[in-house]
Amino acid sequence: DARVTQTPRHKVTEMGQEVTMRCQPILGHNTVFWYRQTMMQGLELLAYFRNRAPLDDSGMPKDRFSAEMPDATLATLKIQPSEPRDSAVYFCASGLVIRGPTSNNQPQHFGDGTRLSIL
Amino acid sequence: GEDVEQSLFLSVREGDSSVINCTYTDSSSTYLYWYKQEPGAGLQLLTYIFSNMDMKQDQRLTVLLNKKDKHLSLRIADTQTGDSAIYFCAESTAGRRALTFGSGTRLQVQP
């Protein structure tokens, strides 16, 4: 079964430290999404890539967050400097969007998430 | 903007059917999804439906879509204790593929 792989699964660090989260999308998928889940806000979109190009990062605090896709097999989400309010579960998802019938598209599959705690 | 709403909690007895409801506001929603999240785990895609469909059945799962009322439901037949989880409704459009999620419905299955 193809899976989205996220590392690390858990991260605890002190505020002010840099945090890097990694995601390996499903092979052949051309869209990658970063979501954040908190008790208060639920699931929120942070960033969205298609064919490695950023399409939407309006949900991301630009001063401290950055998202990149160095290649088709790796997406990264960095926080620098980290703050306690960044504590959350960060999910990566990948899907396939192509022209033509909607049935040819593949829905988003999620990784198991990175549980981030900033002390 | 888009909004997706779900009731927060549903309790059923093992063996009964569960029906989880969802409403959305974006009339251009093209794809509607149900995801399942167990404690401490990620989101598992259960099923999805295109807006040009009214119903989709997949084993114990039945999805009904009322596009006029912007209402989506997930029926789980013969609910088992292993079905206890949070169920998220989500939607996306052809132009915006990112998902907008509801707040999730916690399904509790009592033996």
mmCIF file of C-alpha atoms in Angstrom:
data_model
loop_
_atom_site.group_PDB
_atom_site.id
_atom_site.type_symbol
_atom_site.label_atom_id
_atom_site.label_comp_id
_atom_site.label_asym_id
_atom_site.label_seq_id
_atom_site.Cartn_x
_atom_site.Cartn_y
_atom_site.Cartn_z
ATOM 1 C CA ASP A 1 0.000 0.000 0.000
ATOM 2 C CA ALA A 2 1.415 3.398 -0.993
ATOM 3 C CA ARG A 3 1.694 5.780 1.952
ATOM 4 C CA VAL A 4 2.628 9.342 2.749
ATOM 5 C CA THR A 5 5.607 9.231 5.096
ATOM 6 C CA GLN A 6 6.276 11.962 7.620
ATOM 7 C CA THR A 7 9.271 12.425 9.880
ATOM 8 C CA PRO A 8 9.748 12.881 12.737
ATOM 9 C CA ARG A 9 6.603 11.423 14.300
ATOM 10 C CA HIS A 10 7.181 13.376 17.496
ATOM 11 C CA LYS A 11 9.258 16.457 18.236
ATOM 12 C CA VAL A 12 9.724 18.270 21.547
ATOM 13 C CA THR A 13 11.924 21.331 21.613
ATOM 14 C CA GLU A 14 12.353 24.662 23.323
ATOM 15 C CA MET A 15 10.963 27.874 21.977
ATOM 16 C CA GLY A 16 13.298 29.713 19.678
ATOM 17 C CA GLN A 17 14.667 26.526 18.137
ATOM 18 C CA GLU A 18 14.348 25.699 14.454
ATOM 19 C CA VAL A 19 12.011 22.832 13.609
ATOM 20 C CA THR A 20 12.058 20.973 10.298
ATOM 21 C CA MET A 21 9.335 18.512 9.360
ATOM 22 C CA ARG A 22 9.657 16.262 6.333
ATOM 23 C CA CYS A 23 7.198 14.549 4.079
ATOM 24 C CA GLN A 24 7.582 11.964 1.326
ATOM 25 C CA PRO A 25 4.455 12.058 -0.851
ATOM 26 C CA ILE A 26 3.033 9.011 -2.583
ATOM 27 C CA LEU A 27 5.004 8.261 -5.739
ATOM 28 C CA GLY A 28 3.227 9.721 -8.753
ATOM 29 C CA HIS A 29 1.194 12.259 -6.802
ATOM 30 C CA ASN A 30 1.641 15.834 -8.007
ATOM 31 C CA THR A 31 0.002 17.800 -5.193
ATOM 32 C CA VAL A 32 1.273 18.152 -1.657
ATOM 33 C CA PHE A 33 -0.510 19.823 1.226
ATOM 34 C CA TRP A 34 0.510 20.804 4.749
ATOM 35 C CA TYR A 35 -2.240 20.992 7.360
ATOM 36 C CA ARG A 36 -2.123 21.793 11.056
ATOM 37 C CA GLN A 37 -4.487 20.296 13.619
ATOM 38 C CA THR A 38 -5.169 21.890 17.001
ATOM 39 C CA MET A 39 -7.985 21.464 19.478
ATOM 40 C CA MET A 40 -9.055 25.073 19.114
ATOM 41 C CA GLN A 41 -8.815 25.545 15.345
ATOM 42 C CA GLY A 42 -9.296 22.030 14.040
ATOM 43 C CA LEU A 43 -7.654 21.219 10.696
ATOM 44 C CA GLU A 44 -6.267 24.201 8.812
ATOM 45 C CA LEU A 45 -4.415 24.432 5.524
ATOM 46 C CA LEU A 46 -0.929 25.883 5.774
ATOM 47 C CA ALA A 47 0.458 25.386 2.252
ATOM 48 C CA TYR A 48 -0.321 23.677 -1.030
ATOM 49 C CA PHE A 49 2.037 22.656 -3.845
ATOM 50 C CA ARG A 50 1.296 21.379 -7.312
ATOM 51 C CA ASN A 51 4.109 19.997 -9.431
ATOM 52 C CA ARG A 52 6.459 21.345 -6.736
ATOM 53 C CA ALA A 53 5.288 24.933 -7.227
ATOM 54 C CA PRO A 54 3.651 26.685 -4.274
ATOM 55 C CA LEU A 55 0.030 27.545 -5.103
ATOM 56 C CA ASP A 56 -1.312 28.679 -1.771
ATOM 57 C CA ASP A 57 0.504 29.473 1.441
ATOM 58 C CA SER A 58 -1.958 32.028 2.752
ATOM 59 C CA GLY A 59 -2.573 29.981 5.888
ATOM 60 C CA MET A 60 1.049 30.094 6.922
ATOM 61 C CA PRO A 61 2.629 32.767 9.160
ATOM 62 C CA LYS A 62 5.231 34.044 6.714
ATOM 63 C CA ASP A 63 7.587 35.506 9.246
ATOM 64 C CA ARG A 64 8.467 32.177 10.817
ATOM 65 C CA PHE A 65 7.151 29.389 8.601
ATOM 66 C CA SER A 66 8.503 28.245 5.264
ATOM 67 C CA ALA A 67 7.504 25.354 3.019
ATOM 68 C CA GLU A 68 9.508 23.959 0.131
ATOM 69 C CA MET A 69 9.692 21.011 -2.233
ATOM 70 C CA PRO A 70 13.353 20.477 -3.116
ATOM 71 C CA ASP A 71 12.311 17.577 -5.345
ATOM 72 C CA ALA A 72 9.242 15.530 -6.150
ATOM 73 C CA THR A 73 9.916 13.064 -3.347
ATOM 74 C CA LEU A 74 10.425 15.519 -0.500
ATOM 75 C CA ALA A 75 8.431 18.355 1.016
ATOM 76 C CA THR A 76 9.650 20.287 4.044
ATOM 77 C CA LEU A 77 7.978 22.595 6.528
ATOM 78 C CA LYS A 78 10.255 24.722 8.684
ATOM 79 C CA ILE A 79 9.522 26.900 11.678
ATOM 80 C CA GLN A 80 12.184 29.380 12.768
ATOM 81 C CA PRO A 81 12.022 30.552 15.492
ATOM 82 C CA SER A 82 9.449 28.224 17.030
ATOM 83 C CA GLU A 83 6.951 29.426 19.646
ATOM 84 C CA PRO A 84 4.730 27.546 22.132
ATOM 85 C CA ARG A 85 1.631 28.439 20.085
ATOM 86 C CA ASP A 86 3.077 26.373 17.218
ATOM 87 C CA SER A 87 2.451 23.209 19.255
ATOM 88 C CA ALA A 88 0.110 21.077 17.151
ATOM 89 C CA VAL A 89 -0.029 18.042 14.916
ATOM 90 C CA TYR A 90 1.239 18.807 11.428
ATOM 91 C CA PHE A 91 -0.078 16.644 8.619
ATOM 92 C CA CYS A 92 1.210 16.253 5.112
ATOM 93 C CA ALA A 93 -1.118 14.949 2.407
ATOM 94 C CA SER A 94 -0.600 14.157 -1.263
ATOM 95 C CA GLY A 95 -2.966 13.682 -4.175
ATOM 96 C CA LEU A 96 -3.122 13.590 -7.937
ATOM 97 C CA VAL A 97 -4.746 16.314 -9.965
ATOM 98 C CA ILE A 98 -4.820 15.944 -13.740
ATOM 99 C CA ARG A 99 -6.830 17.403 -16.568
ATOM 100 C CA GLY A 100 -9.776 15.450 -17.840
ATOM 101 C CA PRO A 101 -12.542 13.570 -16.076
ATOM 102 C CA THR A 102 -12.726 14.191 -12.358
ATOM 103 C CA SER A 103 -12.680 10.453 -11.851
ATOM 104 C CA ASN A 104 -9.051 10.421 -12.989
ATOM 105 C CA ASN A 105 -8.008 12.488 -10.015
ATOM 106 C CA GLN A 106 -6.924 10.847 -6.827
ATOM 107 C CA PRO A 107 -7.998 12.216 -3.457
ATOM 108 C CA GLN A 108 -5.622 13.290 -0.752
ATOM 109 C CA HIS A 109 -4.027 10.675 1.422
ATOM 110 C CA PHE A 110 -2.576 11.772 4.727
ATOM 111 C CA GLY A 111 0.577 10.874 6.583
ATOM 112 C CA ASP A 112 0.496 9.970 10.267
ATOM 113 C CA GLY A 113 1.536 13.478 11.252
ATOM 114 C CA THR A 114 4.294 15.103 13.276
ATOM 115 C CA ARG A 115 3.295 15.837 16.862
ATOM 116 C CA LEU A 116 5.136 19.008 17.749
ATOM 117 C CA SER A 117 5.493 20.393 21.272
ATOM 118 C CA ILE A 118 7.269 23.691 21.832
ATOM 119 C CA LEU A 119 8.170 24.281 25.466
ATOM 120 C CA GLY B 1 -15.534 31.683 2.512
ATOM 121 C CA GLU B 2 -16.219 27.991 2.626
ATOM 122 C CA ASP B 3 -17.738 26.493 5.744
ATOM 123 C CA VAL B 4 -18.347 22.888 6.688
ATOM 124 C CA GLU B 5 -20.376 21.958 9.758
ATOM 125 C CA GLN B 6 -20.903 18.732 11.625
ATOM 126 C CA SER B 7 -22.474 17.733 14.905
ATOM 127 C CA LEU B 8 -19.857 17.054 17.542
ATOM 128 C CA PHE B 9 -20.923 13.739 18.998
ATOM 129 C CA LEU B 10 -22.870 10.588 18.154
ATOM 130 C CA SER B 11 -23.370 7.526 20.339
ATOM 131 C CA VAL B 12 -24.752 4.240 19.003
ATOM 132 C CA ARG B 13 -24.955 0.638 20.134
ATOM 133 C CA GLU B 14 -22.875 -2.041 18.480
ATOM 134 C CA GLY B 15 -24.754 -3.558 15.564
ATOM 135 C CA ASP B 16 -26.893 -0.482 14.939
ATOM 136 C CA SER B 17 -26.474 1.855 11.990
ATOM 137 C CA SER B 18 -24.712 5.185 12.454
ATOM 138 C CA VAL B 19 -25.543 8.257 10.430
ATOM 139 C CA ILE B 20 -23.145 11.187 10.532
ATOM 140 C CA ASN B 21 -24.325 14.388 8.920
ATOM 141 C CA CYS B 22 -22.504 17.315 7.374
ATOM 142 C CA THR B 23 -23.550 20.560 5.744
ATOM 143 C CA TYR B 24 -21.438 22.821 3.574
ATOM 144 C CA THR B 25 -21.891 26.259 2.131
ATOM 145 C CA ASP B 26 -19.825 26.362 -1.053
ATOM 146 C CA SER B 27 -22.118 25.613 -3.967
ATOM 147 C CA SER B 28 -19.108 25.051 -6.208
ATOM 148 C CA SER B 29 -17.868 22.141 -4.104
ATOM 149 C CA THR B 30 -16.859 19.413 -6.504
ATOM 150 C CA TYR B 31 -15.524 16.728 -4.217
ATOM 151 C CA LEU B 32 -16.797 15.686 -0.817
ATOM 152 C CA TYR B 33 -14.909 13.366 1.489
ATOM 153 C CA TRP B 34 -15.159 11.416 4.697
ATOM 154 C CA TYR B 35 -12.019 10.832 6.736
ATOM 155 C CA LYS B 36 -11.657 8.793 9.916
ATOM 156 C CA GLN B 37 -9.222 9.644 12.690
ATOM 157 C CA GLU B 38 -8.488 7.296 15.561
ATOM 158 C CA PRO B 39 -6.802 8.594 18.734
ATOM 159 C CA GLY B 40 -3.204 9.594 18.108
ATOM 160 C CA ALA B 41 -3.382 8.628 14.453
ATOM 161 C CA GLY B 42 -3.558 10.360 11.113
ATOM 162 C CA LEU B 43 -6.555 10.818 8.852
ATOM 163 C CA GLN B 44 -7.684 7.775 6.945
ATOM 164 C CA LEU B 45 -9.646 8.380 3.759
ATOM 165 C CA LEU B 46 -12.863 6.368 4.044
ATOM 166 C CA THR B 47 -14.738 7.371 0.937
ATOM 167 C CA TYR B 48 -15.475 10.299 -1.329
ATOM 168 C CA ILE B 49 -18.112 11.379 -3.776
ATOM 169 C CA PHE B 50 -18.210 13.707 -6.731
ATOM 170 C CA SER B 51 -20.857 16.397 -6.782
ATOM 171 C CA ASN B 52 -22.521 14.859 -9.853
ATOM 172 C CA MET B 53 -23.407 11.776 -7.820
ATOM 173 C CA ASP B 54 -26.223 11.284 -5.326
ATOM 174 C CA MET B 55 -25.063 8.161 -3.614
ATOM 175 C CA LYS B 56 -22.049 5.945 -3.250
ATOM 176 C CA GLN B 57 -21.889 2.618 -1.464
ATOM 177 C CA ASP B 58 -18.747 0.852 -0.353
ATOM 178 C CA GLN B 59 -19.284 -2.252 1.783
ATOM 179 C CA ARG B 60 -20.719 -0.998 5.117
ATOM 180 C CA LEU B 61 -20.451 2.651 4.117
ATOM 181 C CA THR B 62 -23.114 4.611 2.255
ATOM 182 C CA VAL B 63 -22.643 8.251 1.319
ATOM 183 C CA LEU B 64 -25.652 10.336 0.397
ATOM 184 C CA LEU B 65 -25.352 13.764 -1.187
ATOM 185 C CA ASN B 66 -28.185 16.269 -1.408
ATOM 186 C CA LYS B 67 -26.648 18.971 -3.529
ATOM 187 C CA LYS B 68 -29.699 21.207 -3.373
ATOM 188 C CA ASP B 69 -29.556 21.348 0.425
ATOM 189 C CA LYS B 70 -25.721 21.071 0.513
ATOM 190 C CA HIS B 71 -26.057 18.112 2.835
ATOM 191 C CA LEU B 72 -23.775 15.089 2.999
ATOM 192 C CA SER B 73 -24.236 12.038 5.171
ATOM 193 C CA LEU B 74 -22.239 8.937 5.992
ATOM 194 C CA ARG B 75 -24.106 5.827 7.042
ATOM 195 C CA ILE B 76 -22.184 3.010 8.675
ATOM 196 C CA ALA B 77 -24.118 -0.232 8.724
ATOM 197 C CA ASP B 78 -23.654 -2.775 11.534
ATOM 198 C CA THR B 79 -21.474 -0.393 13.526
ATOM 199 C CA GLN B 80 -18.631 -2.074 15.398
ATOM 200 C CA THR B 81 -16.563 -0.928 18.379
ATOM 201 C CA GLY B 82 -13.647 -0.532 15.994
ATOM 202 C CA ASP B 83 -15.618 2.203 14.255
ATOM 203 C CA SER B 84 -15.242 4.441 17.320
ATOM 204 C CA ALA B 85 -13.272 7.442 16.082
ATOM 205 C CA ILE B 86 -13.657 11.019 14.909
ATOM 206 C CA TYR B 87 -15.159 11.369 11.447
ATOM 207 C CA PHE B 88 -14.336 14.434 9.381
ATOM 208 C CA CYS B 89 -16.342 15.722 6.483
ATOM 209 C CA ALA B 90 -14.328 17.746 3.948
ATOM 210 C CA GLU B 91 -14.902 19.463 0.648
ATOM 211 C CA SER B 92 -12.837 20.886 -2.171
ATOM 212 C CA THR B 93 -13.514 22.522 -5.497
ATOM 213 C CA ALA B 94 -12.029 22.015 -8.932
ATOM 214 C CA GLY B 95 -10.257 25.343 -8.583
ATOM 215 C CA ARG B 96 -9.126 24.969 -4.986
ATOM 216 C CA ARG B 97 -7.995 21.460 -4.274
ATOM 217 C CA ALA B 98 -7.080 22.072 -0.652
ATOM 218 C CA LEU B 99 -9.597 20.558 1.733
ATOM 219 C CA THR B 100 -11.909 22.510 3.997
ATOM 220 C CA PHE B 101 -12.746 20.352 6.983
ATOM 221 C CA GLY B 102 -15.614 20.232 9.386
ATOM 222 C CA SER B 103 -14.868 20.118 13.095
ATOM 223 C CA GLY B 104 -15.334 16.371 13.228
ATOM 224 C CA THR B 105 -17.986 14.098 14.756
ATOM 225 C CA ARG B 106 -16.883 11.828 17.568
ATOM 226 C CA LEU B 107 -18.596 8.445 17.151
ATOM 227 C CA GLN B 108 -18.836 6.364 20.283
ATOM 228 C CA VAL B 109 -19.934 2.757 19.844
ATOM 229 C CA GLN B 110 -21.226 1.096 22.961
ATOM 230 C CA PRO B 111 -21.050 -2.694 23.297
#
